[in-house]
Amino acid sequence: QCSDLELAEQFLRERINQNESVIFLALGTDDKGLGFTQLYPTFSSVSAQSSWILNDLYVADHARKQGVGEALMDAAKQMAVSKGAKGILLETGNDNTQAQRLYERLGYQTVDDVRFYFLKT
């Protein structure tokens, strides 16, 4: 979708101020951002455990293929493990094969035994 920097900044600020998400930021040696990932908690009454939804993974073009995405994904996994979470759920576009290769290399698997639905409001 089209970028709206002002709306995105407001949304992220609210999530941070309300303690509703966890954000990991990768910085270069010059302290400039290389990428980030953002996760949101969710809970399952069936398993009586929390899980995390990895909603964003972004790596700047100039920082790609340097391990930044993998480092961010590792930080997310370590956080989920430390909190005793059941796991991490993420989604990606069918055509985003570069991200799919990363996720699969890190052990993420597609879920075949459930069907996800979305109600647009």
CSV table of N, CA and C in Angstrom, one decimal:
chain,number,residue,atom,x,y,z
A,1,GLN,N,0.9,-1.2,0.0
A,1,GLN,CA,0.0,0.0,0.0
A,1,GLN,C,0.9,1.2,0.0
A,2,CYS,N,0.3,2.4,-0.3
A,2,CYS,CA,1.1,3.6,-0.4
A,2,CYS,C,1.6,4.0,1.0
A,3,SER,N,2.8,4.5,1.1
A,3,SER,CA,3.4,5.0,2.3
A,3,SER,C,2.7,6.3,2.8
A,4,ASP,N,2.5,6.3,4.1
A,4,ASP,CA,2.1,7.5,4.8
A,4,ASP,C,2.9,7.7,6.0
A,5,LEU,N,4.1,8.4,5.9
A,5,LEU,CA,5.1,8.4,6.9
A,5,LEU,C,4.5,9.0,8.2
A,6,GLU,N,3.7,10.0,8.1
A,6,GLU,CA,3.1,10.6,9.3
A,6,GLU,C,2.2,9.7,10.1
A,7,LEU,N,1.3,9.0,9.3
A,7,LEU,CA,0.4,8.0,9.9
A,7,LEU,C,1.2,6.8,10.5
A,8,ALA,N,2.3,6.3,9.8
A,8,ALA,CA,3.1,5.3,10.3
A,8,ALA,C,3.8,5.7,11.6
A,9,GLU,N,4.3,6.9,11.7
A,9,GLU,CA,5.0,7.3,12.9
A,9,GLU,C,4.1,7.4,14.0
A,10,GLN,N,2.9,8.0,13.8
A,10,GLN,CA,1.9,8.1,14.9
A,10,GLN,C,1.5,6.7,15.4
A,11,PHE,N,1.3,5.8,14.5
A,11,PHE,CA,0.9,4.4,14.8
A,11,PHE,C,1.9,3.7,15.7
A,12,LEU,N,3.2,3.8,15.2
A,12,LEU,CA,4.3,3.2,15.9
A,12,LEU,C,4.5,3.8,17.3
A,13,ARG,N,4.4,5.1,17.4
A,13,ARG,CA,4.5,5.8,18.6
A,13,ARG,C,3.5,5.3,19.6
A,14,GLU,N,2.2,5.2,19.2
A,14,GLU,CA,1.2,4.7,20.0
A,14,GLU,C,1.5,3.3,20.5
A,15,ARG,N,1.9,2.4,19.6
A,15,ARG,CA,2.2,1.0,20.0
A,15,ARG,C,3.3,1.0,21.1
A,16,ILE,N,4.4,1.8,20.9
A,16,ILE,CA,5.5,1.9,21.9
A,16,ILE,C,5.0,2.5,23.2
A,17,ASN,N,4.3,3.6,23.1
A,17,ASN,CA,3.8,4.2,24.4
A,17,ASN,C,2.8,3.4,25.1
A,18,GLN,N,2.1,2.5,24.5
A,18,GLN,CA,1.1,1.7,25.1
A,18,GLN,C,1.7,0.3,25.4
A,19,ASN,N,3.0,0.1,25.1
A,19,ASN,CA,3.6,-1.2,25.4
A,19,ASN,C,2.9,-2.3,24.7
A,20,GLU,N,2.5,-2.1,23.4
A,20,GLU,CA,1.8,-3.1,22.7
A,20,GLU,C,2.6,-3.9,21.6
A,21,SER,N,3.9,-3.6,21.5
A,21,SER,CA,4.7,-4.3,20.6
A,21,SER,C,6.1,-4.2,21.0
A,22,VAL,N,6.9,-5.1,20.4
A,22,VAL,CA,8.4,-5.1,20.6
A,22,VAL,C,9.0,-4.8,19.3
A,23,ILE,N,10.0,-3.9,19.3
A,23,ILE,CA,10.7,-3.5,18.0
A,23,ILE,C,12.2,-3.8,18.3
A,24,PHE,N,12.8,-4.4,17.3
A,24,PHE,CA,14.2,-4.6,17.3
A,24,PHE,C,14.8,-3.8,16.1
A,25,LEU,N,15.8,-3.0,16.4
A,25,LEU,CA,16.4,-2.1,15.4
A,25,LEU,C,17.8,-2.5,15.1
A,26,ALA,N,18.2,-2.7,13.9
A,26,ALA,CA,19.6,-3.0,13.6
A,26,ALA,C,20.3,-1.7,13.2
A,27,LEU,N,21.4,-1.4,13.8
A,27,LEU,CA,22.1,-0.2,13.6
A,27,LEU,C,23.5,-0.5,12.9
A,28,GLY,N,23.9,0.3,12.0
A,28,GLY,CA,25.3,0.2,11.5
A,28,GLY,C,26.3,0.8,12.4
A,29,THR,N,27.6,0.7,12.0
A,29,THR,CA,28.7,1.2,12.8
A,29,THR,C,28.5,2.7,13.0
A,30,ASP,N,27.8,3.4,12.1
A,30,ASP,CA,27.6,4.8,12.1
A,30,ASP,C,26.3,5.2,12.9
A,31,ASP,N,25.7,4.2,13.5
A,31,ASP,CA,24.4,4.3,14.3
A,31,ASP,C,23.2,4.7,13.4
A,32,LYS,N,23.4,4.5,12.1
A,32,LYS,CA,22.2,4.6,11.2
A,32,LYS,C,21.5,3.3,11.1
A,33,GLY,N,20.1,3.4,11.0
A,33,GLY,CA,19.3,2.2,10.9
A,33,GLY,C,19.6,1.4,9.7
A,34,LEU,N,19.7,0.1,9.8
A,34,LEU,CA,19.9,-0.8,8.7
A,34,LEU,C,18.6,-1.6,8.5
A,35,GLY,N,17.8,-1.8,9.5
A,35,GLY,CA,16.5,-2.5,9.4
A,35,GLY,C,15.9,-2.6,10.8
A,36,PHE,N,14.7,-3.2,10.7
A,36,PHE,CA,13.9,-3.4,12.0
A,36,PHE,C,12.9,-4.5,11.8
A,37,THR,N,12.5,-5.1,12.9
A,37,THR,CA,11.4,-6.0,13.0
A,37,THR,C,10.5,-5.6,14.1
A,38,GLN,N,9.2,-5.8,13.9
A,38,GLN,CA,8.2,-5.5,15.0
A,38,GLN,C,7.3,-6.7,15.2
A,39,LEU,N,7.1,-7.0,16.5
A,39,LEU,CA,6.3,-8.1,16.8
A,39,LEU,C,5.2,-7.7,17.8
A,40,TYR,N,4.0,-8.3,17.7
A,40,TYR,CA,2.9,-8.1,18.5
A,40,TYR,C,2.5,-9.4,19.3
A,41,PRO,N,2.2,-9.3,20.6
A,41,PRO,CA,1.8,-10.5,21.3
A,41,PRO,C,0.4,-10.9,21.0
A,42,THR,N,0.2,-12.2,21.0
A,42,THR,CA,-1.2,-12.8,20.9
A,42,THR,C,-1.2,-14.0,21.9
A,43,PHE,N,-2.4,-14.4,22.2
A,43,PHE,CA,-2.6,-15.5,23.2
A,43,PHE,C,-3.5,-16.5,22.7
A,44,SER,N,-3.3,-17.8,23.2
A,44,SER,CA,-4.1,-18.9,22.8
A,44,SER,C,-4.7,-19.5,24.1
A,45,SER,N,-6.0,-19.6,24.2
A,45,SER,CA,-6.6,-20.3,25.3
A,45,SER,C,-6.6,-21.8,25.1
A,46,VAL,N,-6.4,-22.2,23.9
A,46,VAL,CA,-6.3,-23.7,23.6
A,46,VAL,C,-5.0,-24.2,24.1
A,47,SER,N,-3.9,-23.5,23.8
A,47,SER,CA,-2.6,-24.0,24.3
A,47,SER,C,-2.2,-23.4,25.6
A,48,ALA,N,-2.9,-22.4,26.0
A,48,ALA,CA,-2.6,-21.6,27.3
A,48,ALA,C,-1.2,-21.1,27.2
A,49,GLN,N,-0.8,-20.5,26.0
A,49,GLN,CA,0.5,-19.9,25.8
A,49,GLN,C,0.3,-18.7,25.0
A,50,SER,N,1.3,-17.9,25.1
A,50,SER,CA,1.4,-16.7,24.2
A,50,SER,C,2.1,-17.1,22.9
A,51,SER,N,1.9,-16.3,21.9
A,51,SER,CA,2.7,-16.4,20.7
A,51,SER,C,3.0,-14.9,20.3
A,52,TRP,N,3.8,-14.8,19.2
A,52,TRP,CA,4.1,-13.5,18.7
A,52,TRP,C,3.8,-13.4,17.3
A,53,ILE,N,3.3,-12.3,16.8
A,53,ILE,CA,3.0,-12.1,15.4
A,53,ILE,C,4.1,-11.2,14.9
A,54,LEU,N,5.0,-11.7,14.0
A,54,LEU,CA,6.0,-10.9,13.4
A,54,LEU,C,5.3,-10.1,12.3
A,55,ASN,N,5.1,-8.8,12.5
A,55,ASN,CA,4.3,-8.1,11.5
A,55,ASN,C,5.2,-7.4,10.5
A,56,ASP,N,6.3,-7.0,10.9
A,56,ASP,CA,7.2,-6.2,10.0
A,56,ASP,C,8.6,-6.7,10.1
A,57,LEU,N,9.2,-6.9,8.9
A,57,LEU,CA,10.7,-7.1,8.8
A,57,LEU,C,11.1,-6.3,7.6
A,58,TYR,N,12.0,-5.3,7.9
A,58,TYR,CA,12.4,-4.4,6.8
A,58,TYR,C,13.9,-4.3,7.0
A,59,VAL,N,14.6,-4.4,5.8
A,59,VAL,CA,16.1,-4.2,5.8
A,59,VAL,C,16.3,-3.2,4.6
A,60,ALA,N,17.0,-2.2,4.9
A,60,ALA,CA,17.3,-1.2,3.9
A,60,ALA,C,18.1,-1.9,2.7
A,61,ASP,N,17.8,-1.4,1.5
A,61,ASP,CA,18.4,-1.9,0.3
A,61,ASP,C,19.9,-2.1,0.4
A,62,HIS,N,20.6,-1.1,0.9
A,62,HIS,CA,22.0,-1.1,1.0
A,62,HIS,C,22.6,-2.1,2.0
A,63,ALA,N,21.7,-2.6,2.9
A,63,ALA,CA,22.1,-3.5,3.9
A,63,ALA,C,21.7,-5.0,3.7
A,64,ARG,N,21.1,-5.2,2.6
A,64,ARG,CA,20.6,-6.6,2.3
A,64,ARG,C,21.8,-7.5,1.9
A,65,LYS,N,21.5,-8.8,2.2
A,65,LYS,CA,22.5,-9.8,1.9
A,65,LYS,C,23.8,-9.7,2.8
A,66,GLN,N,23.6,-9.0,4.0
A,66,GLN,CA,24.7,-8.9,4.9
A,66,GLN,C,24.4,-9.5,6.3
A,67,GLY,N,23.3,-10.3,6.4
A,67,GLY,CA,22.9,-10.9,7.6
A,67,GLY,C,22.0,-10.1,8.5
A,68,VAL,N,21.6,-8.9,8.1
A,68,VAL,CA,20.8,-8.0,8.9
A,68,VAL,C,19.4,-8.7,9.2
A,69,GLY,N,18.8,-9.2,8.2
A,69,GLY,CA,17.5,-9.8,8.4
A,69,GLY,C,17.6,-11.0,9.3
A,70,GLU,N,18.6,-11.8,9.1
A,70,GLU,CA,18.7,-13.0,9.9
A,70,GLU,C,19.0,-12.6,11.4
A,71,ALA,N,19.8,-11.6,11.6
A,71,ALA,CA,20.1,-11.1,13.0
A,71,ALA,C,18.8,-10.6,13.6
A,72,LEU,N,18.0,-9.9,12.9
A,72,LEU,CA,16.7,-9.4,13.4
A,72,LEU,C,15.8,-10.6,13.8
A,73,MET,N,15.7,-11.5,12.9
A,73,MET,CA,14.9,-12.7,13.1
A,73,MET,C,15.4,-13.5,14.3
A,74,ASP,N,16.7,-13.6,14.5
A,74,ASP,CA,17.3,-14.3,15.6
A,74,ASP,C,16.9,-13.6,16.9
A,75,ALA,N,17.0,-12.2,16.9
A,75,ALA,CA,16.6,-11.5,18.1
A,75,ALA,C,15.1,-11.7,18.5
A,76,ALA,N,14.3,-11.8,17.5
A,76,ALA,CA,12.9,-12.0,17.7
A,76,ALA,C,12.7,-13.4,18.3
A,77,LYS,N,13.4,-14.4,17.8
A,77,LYS,CA,13.3,-15.8,18.3
A,77,LYS,C,13.8,-15.8,19.7
A,78,GLN,N,14.9,-15.2,20.0
A,78,GLN,CA,15.4,-15.2,21.4
A,78,GLN,C,14.5,-14.6,22.4
A,79,MET,N,13.8,-13.5,22.0
A,79,MET,CA,12.8,-12.9,22.8
A,79,MET,C,11.7,-13.8,23.1
A,80,ALA,N,11.2,-14.4,22.0
A,80,ALA,CA,10.0,-15.3,22.2
A,80,ALA,C,10.4,-16.5,23.1
A,81,VAL,N,11.5,-17.1,22.9
A,81,VAL,CA,12.0,-18.2,23.8
A,81,VAL,C,12.1,-17.7,25.2
A,82,SER,N,12.7,-16.5,25.4
A,82,SER,CA,12.9,-16.1,26.8
A,82,SER,C,11.6,-15.8,27.5
A,83,LYS,N,10.5,-15.5,26.8
A,83,LYS,CA,9.2,-15.3,27.3
A,83,LYS,C,8.3,-16.5,27.4
A,84,GLY,N,8.9,-17.7,27.0
A,84,GLY,CA,8.1,-18.9,27.0
A,84,GLY,C,7.0,-19.0,26.0
A,85,ALA,N,7.1,-18.3,24.9
A,85,ALA,CA,6.1,-18.3,23.9
A,85,ALA,C,6.0,-19.6,23.1
A,86,LYS,N,4.9,-19.9,22.6
A,86,LYS,CA,4.7,-21.1,21.8
A,86,LYS,C,5.4,-21.0,20.5
A,87,GLY,N,5.4,-19.8,19.9
A,87,GLY,CA,6.1,-19.6,18.7
A,87,GLY,C,5.9,-18.2,18.1
A,88,ILE,N,6.3,-18.1,16.8
A,88,ILE,CA,6.2,-16.8,16.1
A,88,ILE,C,5.4,-17.1,14.8
A,89,LEU,N,4.4,-16.3,14.5
A,89,LEU,CA,3.6,-16.4,13.3
A,89,LEU,C,4.0,-15.2,12.4
A,90,LEU,N,4.1,-15.5,11.1
A,90,LEU,CA,4.3,-14.4,10.2
A,90,LEU,C,3.7,-14.7,8.9
A,91,GLU,N,3.5,-13.7,8.1
A,91,GLU,CA,3.0,-13.9,6.7
A,91,GLU,C,3.8,-13.1,5.8
A,92,THR,N,3.8,-13.5,4.6
A,92,THR,CA,4.5,-12.8,3.5
A,92,THR,C,3.8,-13.0,2.2
A,93,GLY,N,4.1,-12.2,1.3
A,93,GLY,CA,3.4,-12.3,0.0
A,93,GLY,C,3.9,-13.5,-0.8
A,94,ASN,N,3.0,-14.1,-1.6
A,94,ASN,CA,3.4,-15.3,-2.4
A,94,ASN,C,4.5,-15.0,-3.3
A,95,ASP,N,4.7,-13.8,-3.7
A,95,ASP,CA,5.8,-13.4,-4.6
A,95,ASP,C,7.1,-13.0,-4.0
A,96,ASN,N,7.1,-12.9,-2.6
A,96,ASN,CA,8.3,-12.5,-1.9
A,96,ASN,C,9.2,-13.7,-1.6
A,97,THR,N,9.8,-14.2,-2.7
A,97,THR,CA,10.6,-15.4,-2.6
A,97,THR,C,11.9,-15.2,-1.8
A,98,GLN,N,12.4,-14.0,-1.8
A,98,GLN,CA,13.6,-13.7,-1.1
A,98,GLN,C,13.4,-13.9,0.4
A,99,ALA,N,12.3,-13.3,0.9
A,99,ALA,CA,11.9,-13.4,2.3
A,99,ALA,C,11.6,-14.9,2.7
A,100,GLN,N,10.9,-15.6,1.8
A,100,GLN,CA,10.5,-17.0,2.0
A,100,GLN,C,11.7,-17.8,2.2
A,101,ARG,N,12.8,-17.6,1.4
A,101,ARG,CA,14.0,-18.4,1.5
A,101,ARG,C,14.6,-18.1,2.9
A,102,LEU,N,14.6,-16.9,3.4
A,102,LEU,CA,15.2,-16.6,4.7
A,102,LEU,C,14.4,-17.3,5.8
A,103,TYR,N,13.1,-17.2,5.7
A,103,TYR,CA,12.2,-17.8,6.8
A,103,TYR,C,12.4,-19.3,6.8
A,104,GLU,N,12.4,-19.9,5.6
A,104,GLU,CA,12.5,-21.4,5.6
A,104,GLU,C,13.9,-21.8,6.0
A,105,ARG,N,15.0,-21.1,5.7
A,105,ARG,CA,16.3,-21.4,6.2
A,105,ARG,C,16.4,-21.3,7.7
A,106,LEU,N,15.6,-20.4,8.3
A,106,LEU,CA,15.6,-20.3,9.8
A,106,LEU,C,14.7,-21.2,10.5
A,107,GLY,N,14.0,-22.1,9.7
A,107,GLY,CA,13.2,-23.1,10.3
A,107,GLY,C,11.7,-22.9,10.3
A,108,TYR,N,11.2,-21.7,9.8
A,108,TYR,CA,9.8,-21.5,9.7
A,108,TYR,C,9.2,-22.4,8.7
A,109,GLN,N,8.0,-22.8,9.0
A,109,GLN,CA,7.3,-23.8,8.1
A,109,GLN,C,5.9,-23.2,7.7
A,110,THR,N,5.5,-23.5,6.5
A,110,THR,CA,4.1,-23.1,6.2
A,110,THR,C,3.1,-24.0,7.0
A,111,VAL,N,2.0,-23.4,7.2
A,111,VAL,CA,1.0,-24.1,8.0
A,111,VAL,C,-0.1,-24.7,7.1
A,112,ASP,N,-0.2,-26.0,6.9
A,112,ASP,CA,-1.1,-26.6,6.0
A,112,ASP,C,-2.4,-27.1,6.6
A,113,ASP,N,-2.4,-27.3,7.9
A,113,ASP,CA,-3.5,-27.9,8.6
A,113,ASP,C,-4.6,-26.9,9.1
A,114,VAL,N,-4.3,-25.6,8.8
A,114,VAL,CA,-5.3,-24.6,9.2
A,114,VAL,C,-5.6,-23.7,8.1
A,115,ARG,N,-6.6,-23.0,8.1
A,115,ARG,CA,-6.9,-22.0,7.1
A,115,ARG,C,-7.2,-20.7,7.8
A,116,PHE,N,-6.5,-19.6,7.4
A,116,PHE,CA,-6.6,-18.3,7.9
A,116,PHE,C,-7.7,-17.5,7.1
A,117,TYR,N,-8.5,-16.8,7.9
A,117,TYR,CA,-9.5,-15.9,7.3
A,117,TYR,C,-9.3,-14.5,7.7
A,118,PHE,N,-9.7,-13.6,7.0
A,118,PHE,CA,-9.6,-12.2,7.3
A,118,PHE,C,-10.9,-11.5,6.9
A,119,LEU,N,-11.5,-10.7,7.9
A,119,LEU,CA,-12.7,-9.9,7.6
A,119,LEU,C,-12.3,-8.5,7.5
A,120,LYS,N,-12.4,-7.9,6.4
A,120,LYS,CA,-12.0,-6.5,6.2
A,120,LYS,C,-13.2,-5.7,6.7
A,121,THR,N,-12.9,-4.7,7.5
A,121,THR,CA,-13.9,-3.8,8.1
A,121,THR,C,-13.7,-2.4,7.7
